Short mmCIF file of C-alpha atoms in Angstrom, two decimals:
data_model
loop_
_atom_site.label_atom_id
_atom_site.label_comp_id
_atom_site.label_asym_id
_atom_site.label_seq_id
_atom_site.Cartn_x
_atom_site.Cartn_y
_atom_site.Cartn_z
CA MET Y 1 42.50 67.00 72.38
CA ASN Y 2 39.47 66.89 74.69
CA ALA Y 3 39.13 63.93 77.03
CA LEU Y 4 35.66 62.67 76.06
CA THR Y 5 36.32 63.07 72.35
CA ALA Y 6 39.51 61.03 72.72
CA ARG Y 7 37.52 58.09 74.12
CA THR Y 8 34.76 58.21 71.51
CA ARG Y 9 34.54 56.39 68.19
CA PHE Y 10 33.74 58.43 65.09
CA SER Y 11 32.04 56.96 62.05
CA VAL Y 12 30.43 58.13 58.78
CA LEU Y 13 27.02 57.66 57.16
CA ASP Y 14 26.89 58.71 53.50
CA ARG Y 15 23.41 58.92 51.98
CA SER Y 16 24.59 58.91 48.33
CA ARG Y 17 22.94 62.28 47.68
CA THR Y 18 22.67 63.12 44.02
CA ARG Y 19 23.93 66.50 42.86
CA GLU Y 20 22.67 68.87 40.17
CA GLY Y 21 24.44 68.05 36.92
CA HIS Y 22 25.67 64.64 38.14
CA SER Y 23 24.11 61.20 37.61
CA PRO Y 24 22.89 58.81 40.32
CA GLY Y 25 25.73 56.51 39.28
CA ALA Y 26 28.21 59.27 40.09
CA ALA Y 27 26.64 59.61 43.56
CA LEU Y 28 27.13 55.90 44.23
CA ARG Y 29 30.72 56.00 43.02
CA ASP Y 30 31.31 59.05 45.20
CA THR Y 31 30.09 57.05 48.20
CA VAL Y 32 32.57 54.24 47.51
CA ALA Y 33 35.39 56.73 47.00
CA LEU Y 34 34.54 58.52 50.24
CA ALA Y 35 34.67 55.23 52.12
CA ARG Y 36 38.24 54.70 50.97
CA GLU Y 37 39.16 58.20 52.10
CA VAL Y 38 37.60 57.97 55.56
CA GLU Y 39 39.21 54.57 56.10
CA ALA Y 40 42.61 56.21 55.56
CA LEU Y 41 41.61 58.95 58.02
CA GLY Y 42 40.94 56.42 60.79
CA TYR Y 43 37.15 56.49 61.07
CA HIS Y 44 35.64 53.41 62.71
CA ARG Y 45 32.75 52.44 60.40
CA PHE Y 46 31.04 53.55 57.20
CA TRP Y 47 27.31 53.12 56.66
CA VAL Y 48 24.95 53.62 53.72
CA SER Y 49 21.21 54.32 53.70
CA GLU Y 50 17.95 53.14 52.14
CA HIS Y 51 15.59 55.44 50.26
CA HIS Y 52 13.05 54.60 47.56
CA GLY Y 53 11.77 56.83 44.77
CA VAL Y 54 13.62 59.94 46.03
CA PRO Y 55 15.10 62.08 43.22
CA GLY Y 56 17.84 63.37 45.50
CA VAL Y 57 19.10 60.02 46.81
CA ALA Y 58 20.73 57.27 44.75
CA GLY Y 59 21.06 54.75 47.58
CA SER Y 60 18.04 52.49 47.22
CA ALA Y 61 19.71 49.11 47.86
CA PRO Y 62 21.93 49.45 50.93
CA THR Y 63 23.17 45.88 51.17
CA VAL Y 64 24.28 45.97 47.52
CA LEU Y 65 26.08 49.28 48.08
CA ALA Y 66 27.60 48.00 51.35
CA ALA Y 67 29.11 45.10 49.38
CA ALA Y 68 30.75 47.56 46.98
CA VAL Y 69 32.08 49.63 49.90
CA ALA Y 70 33.41 46.58 51.73
CA ALA Y 71 35.13 45.34 48.56
CA ALA Y 72 36.83 48.71 48.12
CA THR Y 73 38.14 48.90 51.70
CA ARG Y 74 40.20 46.63 53.96
CA THR Y 75 39.76 47.45 57.66
CA LEU Y 76 36.72 49.74 57.87
CA ARG Y 77 33.56 48.31 59.40
CA VAL Y 78 30.77 48.58 56.80
CA GLY Y 79 27.03 48.55 57.29
CA THR Y 80 23.65 50.12 56.80
CA GLY Y 81 22.08 53.12 58.40
CA GLY Y 82 19.80 51.49 57.81
CA VAL Y 83 17.87 48.75 56.16
CA MET Y 84 14.21 49.68 56.73
CA LEU Y 85 12.92 46.41 58.07
CA PRO Y 86 9.19 47.02 57.46
CA ASN Y 87 9.97 47.15 53.71
CA HIS Y 88 11.40 43.61 53.61
CA ARG Y 89 10.89 40.06 54.74
CA PRO Y 90 13.21 39.38 57.70
CA LEU Y 91 14.44 36.12 56.14
CA VAL Y 92 15.67 37.97 53.03
CA VAL Y 93 17.40 40.59 55.17
CA ALA Y 94 19.10 37.85 57.19
CA GLU Y 95 20.26 36.14 54.01
CA GLN Y 96 21.67 39.38 52.61
CA PHE Y 97 23.65 40.15 55.75
CA GLY Y 98 24.72 36.53 55.99
CA VAL Y 99 26.23 36.83 52.52
CA LEU Y 100 27.94 40.12 53.43
CA GLU Y 101 29.40 38.70 56.63
CA SER Y 102 30.55 35.56 54.82
CA LEU Y 103 32.33 37.64 52.19
CA PHE Y 104 33.79 40.19 54.62
CA PRO Y 105 34.00 38.41 57.99
CA GLY Y 106 34.18 40.57 61.09
CA ARG Y 107 33.53 43.83 59.23
CA ILE Y 108 29.75 44.00 58.70
CA ASP Y 109 27.18 45.94 60.77
CA MET Y 110 23.42 45.56 60.49
CA GLY Y 111 21.78 48.93 61.11
CA LEU Y 112 17.98 48.59 61.07
CA GLY Y 113 15.22 51.19 60.88
CA ARG Y 114 11.45 51.19 61.15
CA SER Y 115 10.49 53.71 58.43
CA VAL Y 116 8.35 52.85 55.44
CA GLY Y 117 8.23 54.75 52.12
CA PHE Y 118 7.91 58.53 52.38
CA THR Y 119 4.89 58.82 50.06
CA ASP Y 120 1.72 56.86 49.43
CA GLY Y 121 2.96 55.99 45.94
CA VAL Y 122 6.24 54.56 47.21
CA ARG Y 123 4.44 52.58 49.92
CA ARG Y 124 2.06 51.13 47.34
CA ALA Y 125 4.99 50.21 45.11
CA LEU Y 126 6.65 48.43 48.05
CA GLY Y 127 3.40 46.72 48.99
CA ARG Y 128 3.51 48.35 52.42
CA GLY Y 129 1.40 50.72 54.49
CA LYS Y 130 2.17 53.16 57.29
CA ASP Y 131 0.97 50.62 59.86
CA ASP Y 132 3.73 48.19 58.92
CA ALA Y 133 6.13 50.26 61.02
CA ASP Y 134 4.07 49.30 64.08
CA ASP Y 135 5.27 45.69 63.74
CA PHE Y 136 8.95 46.63 63.90
CA ALA Y 137 9.65 44.94 67.26
CA ALA Y 138 8.25 41.64 66.00
CA GLN Y 139 10.09 41.97 62.67
CA LEU Y 140 13.31 42.64 64.56
CA ALA Y 141 12.86 39.58 66.76
CA GLU Y 142 12.16 37.43 63.70
CA LEU Y 143 15.27 38.74 61.95
CA LEU Y 144 17.54 37.99 64.92
CA GLY Y 145 15.93 34.57 65.19
CA TRP Y 146 17.18 33.68 61.71
CA PHE Y 147 20.76 34.23 62.90
CA GLU Y 148 20.12 32.28 66.10
CA GLY Y 149 18.39 29.36 64.35
CA THR Y 150 15.18 29.72 66.35
CA SER Y 151 12.62 30.18 63.57
CA PRO Y 152 9.53 28.03 64.21
CA THR Y 153 9.15 27.48 60.43
CA GLY Y 154 11.83 24.80 60.30
CA VAL Y 155 13.55 26.81 57.55
CA ARG Y 156 17.23 27.64 58.02
CA ALA Y 157 18.65 30.98 56.87
CA ARG Y 158 21.71 30.28 54.73
CA PRO Y 159 24.38 31.48 55.25
CA ALA Y 160 23.17 33.69 58.12
CA GLU Y 161 22.46 31.06 60.77
CA GLY Y 162 25.23 30.94 63.36
CA LEU Y 163 26.90 34.17 62.22
CA ARG Y 164 27.24 37.20 64.49
CA VAL Y 165 26.44 40.38 62.60
CA PRO Y 166 26.12 43.24 65.12
CA PRO Y 167 22.59 44.73 64.97
CA PHE Y 168 21.88 48.42 65.66
CA VAL Y 169 18.44 50.04 65.97
CA LEU Y 170 17.92 53.46 64.39
CA ALA Y 171 15.78 55.12 67.02
CA MET Y 172 13.62 58.11 67.75
CA ASP Y 173 10.87 58.12 70.38
CA GLU Y 174 9.47 54.55 70.56
CA GLY Y 175 12.47 53.25 68.65
CA ALA Y 176 14.56 53.85 71.78
CA GLU Y 177 12.14 51.66 73.74
CA ILE Y 178 12.38 48.88 71.17
CA ALA Y 179 16.19 48.99 71.18
CA ALA Y 180 16.24 48.89 74.99
CA ARG Y 181 13.81 45.98 75.28
CA ALA Y 182 15.67 44.01 72.61
CA GLY Y 183 19.02 44.69 74.28
CA LEU Y 184 20.60 46.18 71.15
CA PRO Y 185 22.86 49.17 70.44
CA MET Y 186 20.94 52.32 69.47
CA VAL Y 187 21.62 55.05 66.92
CA ILE Y 188 19.79 58.29 67.67
CA GLY Y 189 19.69 61.66 65.90
CA ASP Y 190 19.80 64.41 65.26
CA LEU Y 191 22.20 66.84 66.88
CA ARG Y 192 19.90 69.82 66.22
CA ASP Y 193 17.40 68.71 68.87
CA ARG Y 194 19.61 68.04 71.89
CA ASP Y 195 16.79 67.89 74.43
CA ARG Y 196 14.91 65.26 72.46
CA MET Y 197 18.13 63.32 71.91
CA ARG Y 198 18.95 63.36 75.63
CA ARG Y 199 15.45 62.17 76.50
CA GLY Y 200 15.77 59.27 74.06
CA VAL Y 201 19.20 58.32 75.37
CA ASP Y 202 18.02 58.43 78.99
CA ARG Y 203 14.95 56.34 78.20
CA TYR Y 204 17.09 53.80 76.37
CA ARG Y 205 19.61 53.46 79.19
CA ASP Y 206 16.93 53.32 81.90
CA ARG Y 207 15.05 50.49 80.16
CA PHE Y 208 17.91 48.53 78.60
CA ARG Y 209 17.75 44.78 79.12
CA PRO Y 210 20.98 42.84 78.45
CA SER Y 211 20.76 40.33 75.60
CA ALA Y 212 22.90 37.83 73.77
CA TRP Y 213 23.73 40.66 71.38
CA ALA Y 214 24.77 43.34 73.89
CA ALA Y 215 25.53 43.09 77.61
CA GLU Y 216 25.18 46.82 78.23
CA PRO Y 217 23.78 49.91 76.48
CA TYR Y 218 25.66 51.31 73.51
CA VAL Y 219 24.68 54.76 72.25
CA VAL Y 220 25.55 56.20 68.84
CA ILE Y 221 24.51 59.82 68.30
CA SER Y 222 24.19 61.00 64.70
CA GLY Y 223 24.02 64.28 62.85
CA THR Y 224 25.71 66.80 60.61
CA VAL Y 225 29.22 67.96 61.48
CA ALA Y 226 30.87 70.49 59.15
CA VAL Y 227 34.45 71.65 59.69
CA ALA Y 228 36.29 74.24 57.61
CA ALA Y 229 38.99 76.91 57.85
CA THR Y 230 36.41 79.56 58.81
CA PRO Y 231 32.90 79.50 60.32
CA GLU Y 232 31.57 80.99 57.08
CA ALA Y 233 33.05 78.19 54.98
CA ALA Y 234 31.64 75.58 57.34
CA ARG Y 235 28.20 77.18 57.08
CA ARG Y 236 28.38 77.04 53.27
CA LEU Y 237 28.79 73.27 53.51
CA LEU Y 238 25.30 73.19 55.05
CA VAL Y 239 23.63 75.34 52.39
CA PRO Y 240 22.78 72.70 49.70
CA GLU Y 241 21.12 70.28 52.12
CA ALA Y 242 19.26 73.07 53.93
CA TRP Y 243 17.84 74.28 50.61
CA SER Y 244 16.86 70.79 49.48
CA MET Y 245 15.02 70.22 52.77
CA ALA Y 246 13.26 73.57 52.46
CA TYR Y 247 12.29 72.79 48.86
CA SER Y 248 10.92 69.39 49.82
CA ARG Y 249 8.78 70.95 52.53
CA THR Y 250 7.30 73.49 50.12
CA HIS Y 251 7.12 71.46 46.89
CA GLY Y 252 6.69 67.87 48.08
CA SER Y 253 9.76 66.54 46.27
CA PHE Y 254 13.29 66.12 47.63
CA PRO Y 255 15.64 67.38 44.88
CA PRO Y 256 19.32 66.81 44.05
CA LEU Y 257 21.75 69.05 45.92
CA PRO Y 258 22.46 72.39 44.23
CA PRO Y 259 25.77 74.29 44.52
CA ALA Y 260 25.88 76.65 47.49
CA GLU Y 261 26.38 79.69 45.27
CA ALA Y 262 23.22 78.84 43.30
CA VAL Y 263 21.20 78.72 46.52
CA GLU Y 264 22.64 81.96 47.87
CA GLY Y 265 21.58 83.75 44.69
CA ARG Y 266 17.98 82.55 44.77
CA THR Y 267 14.94 84.59 45.67
CA MET Y 268 12.91 82.73 48.30
CA THR Y 269 9.41 83.13 49.61
CA ALA Y 270 9.06 83.94 53.30
CA LYS Y 271 8.13 80.32 54.02
CA GLU Y 272 11.06 78.98 52.03
CA ARG Y 273 13.43 81.41 53.74
CA GLY Y 274 12.21 80.38 57.17
CA LEU Y 275 12.61 76.66 56.44
CA TYR Y 276 16.00 77.27 54.85
CA GLU Y 277 17.34 79.26 57.80
CA SER Y 278 15.98 76.62 60.16
CA GLY Y 279 17.80 73.95 58.16
CA LEU Y 280 21.09 75.81 58.67
CA ALA Y 281 20.68 76.07 62.44
CA GLY Y 282 21.74 73.74 65.22
CA HIS Y 283 24.35 71.63 63.43
CA LEU Y 284 27.93 71.27 64.63
CA ALA Y 285 29.66 73.61 62.20
CA GLY Y 286 32.72 75.80 62.45
CA THR Y 287 36.48 75.68 62.68
CA ALA Y 288 38.21 72.61 64.09
CA GLU Y 289 38.57 74.32 67.46
CA GLN Y 290 34.91 75.36 67.59
CA VAL Y 291 33.66 71.91 66.61
CA ALA Y 292 36.01 70.22 69.09
CA ASP Y 293 34.56 72.27 71.94
CA GLU Y 294 30.98 71.64 70.84
CA LEU Y 295 31.58 67.91 70.45
CA GLU Y 296 32.97 67.74 73.96
CA ARG Y 297 29.84 69.49 75.24
CA VAL Y 298 27.51 67.08 73.39
CA LEU Y 299 29.43 64.03 74.60
CA LYS Y 300 29.28 65.31 78.16
CA GLU Y 301 25.50 65.72 77.84
CA THR Y 302 24.85 62.30 76.27
CA ALA Y 303 27.80 60.11 77.37
CA ALA Y 304 27.58 58.63 73.85
CA ASP Y 305 29.91 55.81 72.88
CA GLU Y 306 30.13 56.85 69.23
CA VAL Y 307 29.32 59.70 66.85
CA LEU Y 308 27.95 58.92 63.37
CA VAL Y 309 28.58 61.89 61.08
CA THR Y 310 25.93 62.30 58.37
CA THR Y 311 27.03 65.42 56.48
CA SER Y 312 25.88 65.88 52.87
CA THR Y 313 26.86 68.72 50.55
CA TYR Y 314 27.36 69.53 46.86
CA ASP Y 315 31.11 70.17 46.98
CA ARG Y 316 32.73 66.76 47.47
CA THR Y 317 36.21 68.29 47.81
CA ALA Y 318 35.00 70.49 50.66
CA LEU Y 319 33.21 67.52 52.20
CA LEU Y 320 36.37 65.44 52.25
CA ASP Y 321 38.28 68.41 53.66
CA SER Y 322 35.68 68.60 56.45
CA TYR Y 323 36.17 64.93 57.29
CA ARG Y 324 39.95 65.43 57.19
CA ARG Y 325 39.75 68.38 59.60
CA LEU Y 326 37.38 66.49 61.88
CA ALA Y 327 39.75 63.52 61.91
CA SER Y 328 42.56 65.82 63.00
CA VAL Y 329 40.41 66.71 66.02
CA VAL Y 330 39.15 63.26 66.98
CA ASN Y 331 41.93 61.01 65.69
CA PRO Y 332 45.16 63.08 65.60
#
């Protein structure tokens, strides 16, 4: 086992991707089932995501889904990757996490992002605009204030006030600056753009200011990691997501995941083929030995404290096998 990998925590983010021929409800149940499996494999935390109006994603209410995951597990830390703060009032977010922490004390994480809806229609439905993301730093400060009891409104957030729910900032570019100034742990992706990731990590560490929430920087790097018996089998794990991304870029709609064999039999336009091949490139994918070596290289480059694995694919059996093989590398 490699030295840096041995010192690093490994966690899982499951985005509750829907699959062709399967219902959104099945995707949510798959997420809960996966959480039980990765808990048994020794992963540190399990997070769920927030998307609205996306045909290919069932996870639209992350705090509700986190409650189901926490109820189905015993020791795993559970949280959100993340709640998109510009979509919500900070008081309501504080109340939701206060309820989660009260129900599952010492196990809840509060991962927070600054994205708003992906399309104009979704943003209108949420009552939000693109500019709302610009207020993220202020929204973040207000949210933390509800836990600290410092709101100038005189209102008290029940049952959040006085609880300590660890906050994490999902960061790219200016998000790293916000995390650093707020003195919070940062989650940064993705593994395909190592130079950009390193720049964000360096900027975060250089500008980090200790806070009541974190005395020193804490870096979580995130991305797809696919492990299989052969490099070819690992690559096939990437095929459904790569096709869905390519389709979304050419058709404007993010679809459910198709089986790998269905994608491999499709005729693609030159543009689709280029986007598809690009979607397959740059991930950590291969045999356990290959992935172990690549992980060690990434950890040496970033000095990350934790890796958040975000792999999605059609074949849930192969996905679980990938997490099992990865666990044998990082948590033997």
